[in-house]
PDB file of C-alpha atoms in Angstrom:
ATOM      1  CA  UNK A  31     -37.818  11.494 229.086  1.00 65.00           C
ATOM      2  CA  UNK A  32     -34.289  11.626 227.900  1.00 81.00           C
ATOM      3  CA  UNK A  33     -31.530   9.634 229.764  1.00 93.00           C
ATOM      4  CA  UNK A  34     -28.009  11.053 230.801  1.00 96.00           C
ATOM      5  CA  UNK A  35     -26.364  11.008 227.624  1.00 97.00           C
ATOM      6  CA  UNK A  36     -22.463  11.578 226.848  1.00 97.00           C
ATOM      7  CA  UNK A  37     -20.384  12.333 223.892  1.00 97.00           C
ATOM      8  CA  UNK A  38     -18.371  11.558 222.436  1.00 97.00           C
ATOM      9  CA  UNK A  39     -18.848   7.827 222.905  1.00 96.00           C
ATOM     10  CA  UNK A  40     -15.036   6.769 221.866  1.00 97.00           C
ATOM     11  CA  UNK A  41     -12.228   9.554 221.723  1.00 97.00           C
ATOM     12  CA  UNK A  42      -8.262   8.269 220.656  1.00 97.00           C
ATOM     13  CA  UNK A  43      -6.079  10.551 221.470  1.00 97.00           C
ATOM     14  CA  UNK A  44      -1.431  10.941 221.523  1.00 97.00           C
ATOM     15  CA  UNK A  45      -0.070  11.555 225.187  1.00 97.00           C
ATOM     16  CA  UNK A  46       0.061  15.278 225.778  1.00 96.00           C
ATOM     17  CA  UNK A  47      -2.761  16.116 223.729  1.00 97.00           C
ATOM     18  CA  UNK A  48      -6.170  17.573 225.400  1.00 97.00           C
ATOM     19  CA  UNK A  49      -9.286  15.803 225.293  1.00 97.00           C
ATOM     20  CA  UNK A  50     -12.994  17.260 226.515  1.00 98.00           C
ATOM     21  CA  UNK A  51     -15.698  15.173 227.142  1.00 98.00           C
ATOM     22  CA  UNK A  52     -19.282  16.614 227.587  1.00 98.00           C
ATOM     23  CA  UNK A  53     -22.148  14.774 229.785  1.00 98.00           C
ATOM     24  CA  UNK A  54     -25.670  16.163 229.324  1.00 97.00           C
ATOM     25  CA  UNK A  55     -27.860  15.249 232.126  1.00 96.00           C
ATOM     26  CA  UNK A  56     -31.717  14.774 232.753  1.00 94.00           C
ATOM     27  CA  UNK A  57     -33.305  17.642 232.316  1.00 92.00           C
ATOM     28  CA  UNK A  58     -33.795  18.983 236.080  1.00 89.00           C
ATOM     29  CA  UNK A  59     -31.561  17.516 237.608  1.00 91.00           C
ATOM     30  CA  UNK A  60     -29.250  19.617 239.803  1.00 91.00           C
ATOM     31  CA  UNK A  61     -27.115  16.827 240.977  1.00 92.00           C
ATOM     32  CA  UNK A  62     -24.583  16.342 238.119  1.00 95.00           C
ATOM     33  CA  UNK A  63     -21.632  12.995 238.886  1.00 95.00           C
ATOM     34  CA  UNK A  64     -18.235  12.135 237.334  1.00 97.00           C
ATOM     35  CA  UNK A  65     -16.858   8.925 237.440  1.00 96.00           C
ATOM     36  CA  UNK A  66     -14.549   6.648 236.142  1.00 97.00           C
ATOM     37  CA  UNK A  67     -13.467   3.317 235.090  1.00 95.00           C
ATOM     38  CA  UNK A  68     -10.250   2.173 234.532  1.00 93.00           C
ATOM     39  CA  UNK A  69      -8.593  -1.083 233.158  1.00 84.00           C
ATOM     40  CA  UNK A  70     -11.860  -3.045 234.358  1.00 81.00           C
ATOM     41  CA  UNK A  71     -10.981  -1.802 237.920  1.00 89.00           C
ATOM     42  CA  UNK A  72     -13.824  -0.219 240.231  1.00 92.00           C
ATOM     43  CA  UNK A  73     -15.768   2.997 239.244  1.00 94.00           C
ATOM     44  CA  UNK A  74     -14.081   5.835 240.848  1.00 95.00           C
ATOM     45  CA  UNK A  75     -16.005   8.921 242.209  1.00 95.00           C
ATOM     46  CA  UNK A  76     -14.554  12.181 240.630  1.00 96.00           C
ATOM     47  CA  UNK A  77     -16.615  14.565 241.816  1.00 95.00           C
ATOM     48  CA  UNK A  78     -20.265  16.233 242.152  1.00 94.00           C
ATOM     49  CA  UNK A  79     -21.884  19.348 241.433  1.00 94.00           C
ATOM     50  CA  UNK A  80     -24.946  20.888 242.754  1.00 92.00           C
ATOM     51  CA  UNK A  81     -26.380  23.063 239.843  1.00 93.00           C
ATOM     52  CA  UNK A  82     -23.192  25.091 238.664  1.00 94.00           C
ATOM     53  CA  UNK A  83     -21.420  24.751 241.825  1.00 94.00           C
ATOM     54  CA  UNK A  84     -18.475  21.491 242.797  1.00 94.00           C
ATOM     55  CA  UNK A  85     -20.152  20.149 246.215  1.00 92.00           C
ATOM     56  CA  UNK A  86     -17.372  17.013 246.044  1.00 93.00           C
ATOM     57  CA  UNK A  87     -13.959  17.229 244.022  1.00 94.00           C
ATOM     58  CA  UNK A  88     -12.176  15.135 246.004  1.00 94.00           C
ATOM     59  CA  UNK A  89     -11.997  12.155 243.918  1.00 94.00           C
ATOM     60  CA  UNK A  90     -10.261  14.354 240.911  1.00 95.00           C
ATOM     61  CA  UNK A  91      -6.993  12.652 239.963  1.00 92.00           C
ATOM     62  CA  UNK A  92      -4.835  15.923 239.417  1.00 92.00           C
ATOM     63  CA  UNK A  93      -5.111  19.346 238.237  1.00 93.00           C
ATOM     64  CA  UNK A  94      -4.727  17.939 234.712  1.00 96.00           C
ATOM     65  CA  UNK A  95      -8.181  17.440 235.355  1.00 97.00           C
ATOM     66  CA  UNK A  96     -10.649  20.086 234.906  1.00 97.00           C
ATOM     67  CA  UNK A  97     -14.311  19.805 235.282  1.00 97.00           C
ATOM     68  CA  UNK A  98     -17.377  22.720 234.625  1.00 97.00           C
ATOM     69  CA  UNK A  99     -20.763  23.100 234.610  1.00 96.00           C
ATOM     70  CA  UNK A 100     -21.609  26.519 233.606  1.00 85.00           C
ATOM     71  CA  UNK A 101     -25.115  27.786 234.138  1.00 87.00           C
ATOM     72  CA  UNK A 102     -26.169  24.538 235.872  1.00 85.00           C
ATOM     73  CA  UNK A 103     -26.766  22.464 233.032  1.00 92.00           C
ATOM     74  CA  UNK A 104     -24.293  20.194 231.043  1.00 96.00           C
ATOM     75  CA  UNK A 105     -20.754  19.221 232.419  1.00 98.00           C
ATOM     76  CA  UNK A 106     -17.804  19.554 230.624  1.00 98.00           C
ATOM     77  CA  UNK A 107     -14.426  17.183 231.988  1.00 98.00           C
ATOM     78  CA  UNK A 108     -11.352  18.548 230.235  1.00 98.00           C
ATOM     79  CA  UNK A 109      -7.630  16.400 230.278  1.00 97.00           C
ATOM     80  CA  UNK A 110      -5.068  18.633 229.695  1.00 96.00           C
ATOM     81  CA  UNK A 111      -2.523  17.136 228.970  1.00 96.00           C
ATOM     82  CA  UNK A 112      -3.521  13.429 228.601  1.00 96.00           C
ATOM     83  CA  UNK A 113      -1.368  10.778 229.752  1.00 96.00           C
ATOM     84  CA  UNK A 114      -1.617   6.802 229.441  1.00 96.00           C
ATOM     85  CA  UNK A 115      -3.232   6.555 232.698  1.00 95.00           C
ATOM     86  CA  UNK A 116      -5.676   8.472 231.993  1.00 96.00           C
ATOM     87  CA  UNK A 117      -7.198   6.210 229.387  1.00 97.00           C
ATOM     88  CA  UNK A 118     -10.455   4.220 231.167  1.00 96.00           C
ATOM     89  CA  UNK A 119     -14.355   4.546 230.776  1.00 96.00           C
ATOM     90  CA  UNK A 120     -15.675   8.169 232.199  1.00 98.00           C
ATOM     91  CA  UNK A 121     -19.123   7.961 233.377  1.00 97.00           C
ATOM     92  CA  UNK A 122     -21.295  11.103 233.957  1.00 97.00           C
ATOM     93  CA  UNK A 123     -24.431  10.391 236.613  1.00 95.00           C
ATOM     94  CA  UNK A 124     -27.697  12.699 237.533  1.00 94.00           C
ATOM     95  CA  UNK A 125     -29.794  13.087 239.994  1.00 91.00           C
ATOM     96  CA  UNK A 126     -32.766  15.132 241.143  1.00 84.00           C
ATOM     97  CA  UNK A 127     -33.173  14.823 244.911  1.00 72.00           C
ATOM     98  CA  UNK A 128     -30.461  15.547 246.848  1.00 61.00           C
ATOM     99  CA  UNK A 129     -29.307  12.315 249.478  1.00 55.00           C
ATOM    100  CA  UNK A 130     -31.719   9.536 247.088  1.00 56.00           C
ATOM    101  CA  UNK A 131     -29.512   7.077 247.041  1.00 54.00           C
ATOM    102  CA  UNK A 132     -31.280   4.897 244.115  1.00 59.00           C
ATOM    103  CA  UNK A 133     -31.562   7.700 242.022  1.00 73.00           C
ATOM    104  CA  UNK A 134     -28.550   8.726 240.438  1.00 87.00           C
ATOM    105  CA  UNK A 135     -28.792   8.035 236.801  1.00 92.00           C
ATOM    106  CA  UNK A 136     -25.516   6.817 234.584  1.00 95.00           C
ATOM    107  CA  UNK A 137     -25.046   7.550 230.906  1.00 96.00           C
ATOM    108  CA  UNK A 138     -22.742   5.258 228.568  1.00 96.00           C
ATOM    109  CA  UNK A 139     -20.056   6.453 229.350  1.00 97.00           C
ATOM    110  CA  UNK A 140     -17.091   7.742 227.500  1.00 97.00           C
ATOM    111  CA  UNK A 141     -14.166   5.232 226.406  1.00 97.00           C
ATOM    112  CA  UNK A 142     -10.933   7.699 226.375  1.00 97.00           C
ATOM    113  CA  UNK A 143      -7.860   5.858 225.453  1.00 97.00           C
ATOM    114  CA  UNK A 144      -4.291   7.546 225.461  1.00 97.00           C
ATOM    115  CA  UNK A 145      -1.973   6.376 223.102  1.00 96.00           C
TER     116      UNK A 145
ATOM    117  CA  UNK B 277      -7.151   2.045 249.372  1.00 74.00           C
ATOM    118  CA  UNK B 278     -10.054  -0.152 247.527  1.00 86.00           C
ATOM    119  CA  UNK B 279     -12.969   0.296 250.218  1.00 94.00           C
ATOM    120  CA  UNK B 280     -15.423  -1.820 248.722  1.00 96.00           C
ATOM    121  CA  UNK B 281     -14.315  -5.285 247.222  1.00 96.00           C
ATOM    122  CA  UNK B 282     -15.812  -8.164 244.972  1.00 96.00           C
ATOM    123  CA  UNK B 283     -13.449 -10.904 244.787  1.00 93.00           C
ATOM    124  CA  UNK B 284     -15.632 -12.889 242.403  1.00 95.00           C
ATOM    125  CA  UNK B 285     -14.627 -11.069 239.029  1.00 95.00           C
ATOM    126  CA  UNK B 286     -17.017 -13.678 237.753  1.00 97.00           C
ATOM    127  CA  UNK B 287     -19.765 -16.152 238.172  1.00 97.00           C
ATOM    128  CA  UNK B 288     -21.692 -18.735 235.479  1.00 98.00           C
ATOM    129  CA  UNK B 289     -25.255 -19.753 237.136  1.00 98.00           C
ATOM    130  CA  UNK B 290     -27.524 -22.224 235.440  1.00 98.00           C
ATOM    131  CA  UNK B 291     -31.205 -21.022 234.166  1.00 97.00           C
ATOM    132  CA  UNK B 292     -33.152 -20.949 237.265  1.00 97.00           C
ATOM    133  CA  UNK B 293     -30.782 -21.361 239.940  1.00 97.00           C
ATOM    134  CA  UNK B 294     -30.120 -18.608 241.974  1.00 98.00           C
ATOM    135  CA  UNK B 295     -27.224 -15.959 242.069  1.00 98.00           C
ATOM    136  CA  UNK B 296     -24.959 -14.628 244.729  1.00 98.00           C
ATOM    137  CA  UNK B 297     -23.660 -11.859 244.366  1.00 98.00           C
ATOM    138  CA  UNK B 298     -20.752 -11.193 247.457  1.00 98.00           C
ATOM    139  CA  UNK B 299     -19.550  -7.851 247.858  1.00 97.00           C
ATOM    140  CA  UNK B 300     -17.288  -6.891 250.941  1.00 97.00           C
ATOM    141  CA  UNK B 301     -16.006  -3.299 252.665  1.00 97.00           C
ATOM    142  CA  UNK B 302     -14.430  -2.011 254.887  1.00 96.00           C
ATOM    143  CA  UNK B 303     -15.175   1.648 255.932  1.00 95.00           C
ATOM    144  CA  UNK B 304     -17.757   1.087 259.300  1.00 94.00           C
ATOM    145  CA  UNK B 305     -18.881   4.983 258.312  1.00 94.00           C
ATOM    146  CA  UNK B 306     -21.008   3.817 254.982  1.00 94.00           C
ATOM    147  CA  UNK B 307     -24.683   3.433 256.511  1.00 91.00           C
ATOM    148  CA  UNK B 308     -26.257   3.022 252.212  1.00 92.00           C
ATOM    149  CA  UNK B 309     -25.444   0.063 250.066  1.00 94.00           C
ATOM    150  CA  UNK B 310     -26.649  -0.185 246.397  1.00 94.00           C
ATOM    151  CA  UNK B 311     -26.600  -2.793 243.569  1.00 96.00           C
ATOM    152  CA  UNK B 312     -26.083  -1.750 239.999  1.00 96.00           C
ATOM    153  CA  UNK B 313     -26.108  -4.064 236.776  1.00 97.00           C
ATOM    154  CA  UNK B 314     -24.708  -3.111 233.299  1.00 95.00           C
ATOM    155  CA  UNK B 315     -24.555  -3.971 230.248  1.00 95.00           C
ATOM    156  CA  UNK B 316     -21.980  -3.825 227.448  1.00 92.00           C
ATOM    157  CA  UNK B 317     -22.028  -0.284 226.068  1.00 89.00           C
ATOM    158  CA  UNK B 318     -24.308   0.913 228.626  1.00 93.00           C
ATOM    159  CA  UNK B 319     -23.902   2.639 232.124  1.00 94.00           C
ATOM    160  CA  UNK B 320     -24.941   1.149 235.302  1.00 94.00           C
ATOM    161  CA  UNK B 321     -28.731   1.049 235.958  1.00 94.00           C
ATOM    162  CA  UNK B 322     -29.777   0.640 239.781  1.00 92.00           C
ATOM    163  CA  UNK B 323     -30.954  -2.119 240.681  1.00 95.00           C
ATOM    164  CA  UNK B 324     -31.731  -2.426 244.399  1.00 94.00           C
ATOM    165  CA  UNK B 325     -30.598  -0.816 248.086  1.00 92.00           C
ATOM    166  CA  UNK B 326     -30.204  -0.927 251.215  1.00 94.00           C
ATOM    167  CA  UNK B 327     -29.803   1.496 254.292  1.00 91.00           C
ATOM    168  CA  UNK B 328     -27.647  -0.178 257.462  1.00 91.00           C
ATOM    169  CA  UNK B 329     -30.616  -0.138 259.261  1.00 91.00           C
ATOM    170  CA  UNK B 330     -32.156  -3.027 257.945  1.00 91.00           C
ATOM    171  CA  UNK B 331     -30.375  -6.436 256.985  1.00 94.00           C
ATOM    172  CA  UNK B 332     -32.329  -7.762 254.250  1.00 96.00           C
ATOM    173  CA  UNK B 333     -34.370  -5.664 251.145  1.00 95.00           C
ATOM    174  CA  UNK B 334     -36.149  -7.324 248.719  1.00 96.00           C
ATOM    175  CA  UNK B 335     -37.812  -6.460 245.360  1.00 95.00           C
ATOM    176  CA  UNK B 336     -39.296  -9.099 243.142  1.00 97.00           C
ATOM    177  CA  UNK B 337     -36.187 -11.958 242.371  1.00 97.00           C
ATOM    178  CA  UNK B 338     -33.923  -9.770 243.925  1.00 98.00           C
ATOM    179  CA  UNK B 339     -33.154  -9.734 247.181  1.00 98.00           C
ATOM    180  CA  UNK B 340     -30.000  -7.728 248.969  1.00 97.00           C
ATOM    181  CA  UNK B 341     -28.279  -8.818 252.394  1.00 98.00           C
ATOM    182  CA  UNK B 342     -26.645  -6.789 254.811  1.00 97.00           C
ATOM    183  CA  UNK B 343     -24.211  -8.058 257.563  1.00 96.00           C
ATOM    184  CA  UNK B 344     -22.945  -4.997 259.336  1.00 95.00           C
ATOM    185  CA  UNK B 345     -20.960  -6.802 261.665  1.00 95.00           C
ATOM    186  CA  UNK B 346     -18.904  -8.443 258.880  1.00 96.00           C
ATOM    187  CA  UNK B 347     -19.166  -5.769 256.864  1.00 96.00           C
ATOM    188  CA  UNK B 348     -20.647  -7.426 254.304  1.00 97.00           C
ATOM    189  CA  UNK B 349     -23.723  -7.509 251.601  1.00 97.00           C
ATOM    190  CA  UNK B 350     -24.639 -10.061 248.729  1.00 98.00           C
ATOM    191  CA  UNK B 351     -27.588  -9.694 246.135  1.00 98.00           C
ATOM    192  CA  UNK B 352     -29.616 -12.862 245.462  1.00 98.00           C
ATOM    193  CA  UNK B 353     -31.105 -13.439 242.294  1.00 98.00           C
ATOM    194  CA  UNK B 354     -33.826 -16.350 242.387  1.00 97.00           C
ATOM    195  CA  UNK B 355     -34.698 -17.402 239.747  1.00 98.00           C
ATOM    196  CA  UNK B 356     -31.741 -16.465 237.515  1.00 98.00           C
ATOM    197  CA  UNK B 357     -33.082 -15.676 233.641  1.00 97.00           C
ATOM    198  CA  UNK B 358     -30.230 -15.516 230.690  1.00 97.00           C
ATOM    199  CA  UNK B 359     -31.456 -11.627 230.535  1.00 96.00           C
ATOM    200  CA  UNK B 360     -29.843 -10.881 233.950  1.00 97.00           C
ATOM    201  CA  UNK B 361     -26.369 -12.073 232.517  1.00 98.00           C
ATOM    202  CA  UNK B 362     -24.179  -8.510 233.202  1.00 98.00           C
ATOM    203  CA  UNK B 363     -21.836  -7.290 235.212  1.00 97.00           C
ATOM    204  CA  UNK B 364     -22.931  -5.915 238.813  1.00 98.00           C
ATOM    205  CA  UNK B 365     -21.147  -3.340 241.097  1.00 97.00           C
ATOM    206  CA  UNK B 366     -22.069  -3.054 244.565  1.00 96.00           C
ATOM    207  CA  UNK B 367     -21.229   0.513 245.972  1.00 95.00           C
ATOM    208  CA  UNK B 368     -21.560   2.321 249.378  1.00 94.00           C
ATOM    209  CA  UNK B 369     -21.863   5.720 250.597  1.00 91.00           C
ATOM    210  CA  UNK B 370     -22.238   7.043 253.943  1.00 90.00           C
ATOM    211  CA  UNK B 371     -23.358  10.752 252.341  1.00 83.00           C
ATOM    212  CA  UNK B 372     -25.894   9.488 249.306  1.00 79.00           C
ATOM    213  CA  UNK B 373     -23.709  11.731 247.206  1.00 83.00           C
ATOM    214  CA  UNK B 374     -19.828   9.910 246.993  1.00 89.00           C
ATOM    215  CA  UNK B 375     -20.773   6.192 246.036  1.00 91.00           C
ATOM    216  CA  UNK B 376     -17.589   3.904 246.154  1.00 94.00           C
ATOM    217  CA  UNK B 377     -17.876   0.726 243.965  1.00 95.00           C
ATOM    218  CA  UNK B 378     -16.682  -2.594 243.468  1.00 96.00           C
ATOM    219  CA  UNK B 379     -14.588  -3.527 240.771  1.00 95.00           C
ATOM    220  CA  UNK B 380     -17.676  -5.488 239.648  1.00 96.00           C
ATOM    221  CA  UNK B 381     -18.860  -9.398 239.123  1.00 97.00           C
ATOM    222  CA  UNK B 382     -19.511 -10.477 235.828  1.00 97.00           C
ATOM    223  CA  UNK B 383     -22.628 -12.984 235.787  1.00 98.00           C
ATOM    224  CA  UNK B 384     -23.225 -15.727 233.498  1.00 98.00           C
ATOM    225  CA  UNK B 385     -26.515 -17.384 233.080  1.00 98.00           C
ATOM    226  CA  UNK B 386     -26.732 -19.975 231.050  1.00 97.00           C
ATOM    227  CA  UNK B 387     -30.328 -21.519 229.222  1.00 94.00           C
TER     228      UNK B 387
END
């Protein structure tokens, strides 16, 4: 079975410029998780979706931050614009049962930096 | 407002010793604790949990604490093996869904 998997894996990008990153989860799993890293901090929750729908955006930063997951599938997380602070390791989790708590599955994550 | 803390951004452990892992926080709400461990390049993996119900969960060499009343957990890793040299988060929840983590413990264990 395939894991959570992300892409693109690295993405460089100039302050003000618009980035999307894409997470592909387990195949069905409904429970679809953003997070990030940043500067070697803690992981940060960014929000949750149940199928196509946001359960959780509370963690989102701003509304530079845009997140969908159209037909219940893959996620996209758009930055628009980008700014410096922004830059930091964006992890996409999955799960299948709602409420297991050792079952949320990470991918690799995505290392944005703005320059 | 970090909620969950490790102070120990890092630890070196000889081969076969054990590991503790501390991990401290400070919402009384979160009733689910988890470990994690990751690798360069990868994402976290779980490792082990715990619900506040219980104080102590173990599964093979690893073995998680819970002190409610000082809000605090550690992971114990007996015996330590080179192969479990990563970095661990701890993270709570008190929904299963919204995990907060740690900032994360890097582990170091030598042959």
């Amino acid at each position: 079975e395939a894991g959570v998997t992300q892409f693109p894996s690295h993405s460089v990008i100039e302050k003000g410029q618009t980035v999307t990153l894409r997470c592909d989860p387990i195949s069905g799993h409904d429970n679809l998780y953003w997070y990030r890293r940043v500067m070697g901090k803690e992981i940060k929750f960014l929000l949750h979706f149940v199928k196509e729908s946001k359960q959780d955006e509370s963690g989102m930063p701003n509304n530079r931050f845009l997140a969908e997951r159209t037909g219940g599938t893959y996620s996209t997380l758009k930055v628009q614009p980008a700014e410096l602070e922004d830059s930091g390791v964006y992890f996409c989790a999955s799960s299948q049962v709602p409420g297991a708590v050792n079952e949320q599955f990470f991918g690799p994550g995505t290392r944005l930096t703005v320059l | 407002d970090q909620q969950v803390k490790q102070n120990s951004p890092s630890l070196s452990v000889q081969e076969g010793r054990i590991s503790i892992l501390n991990c401290d926080y400070t919402n009384s709400m979160f009733d689910y604790f988890l470990w994690y461990k990751k690798y360069p390049a990868e994402g976290p993996t779980f490792l082990i949990s715990i619900s506040s119900i219980k104080d102590k969960n173990e599964d093979g060499r690893f073995t998680v604490f819970l002190n409610k009343s000082a809000k605090h957990l550690s992971l114990h890793i007996v015996p330590s093996q080179p192969g479990d040299s990563a970095v661990y988060f701890c993270a709570a929840s008190d929904d299963f869904n919204k995990f907060y983590f740690g900032s994360g413990t890097k582990l170091n264990v030598k042959p």
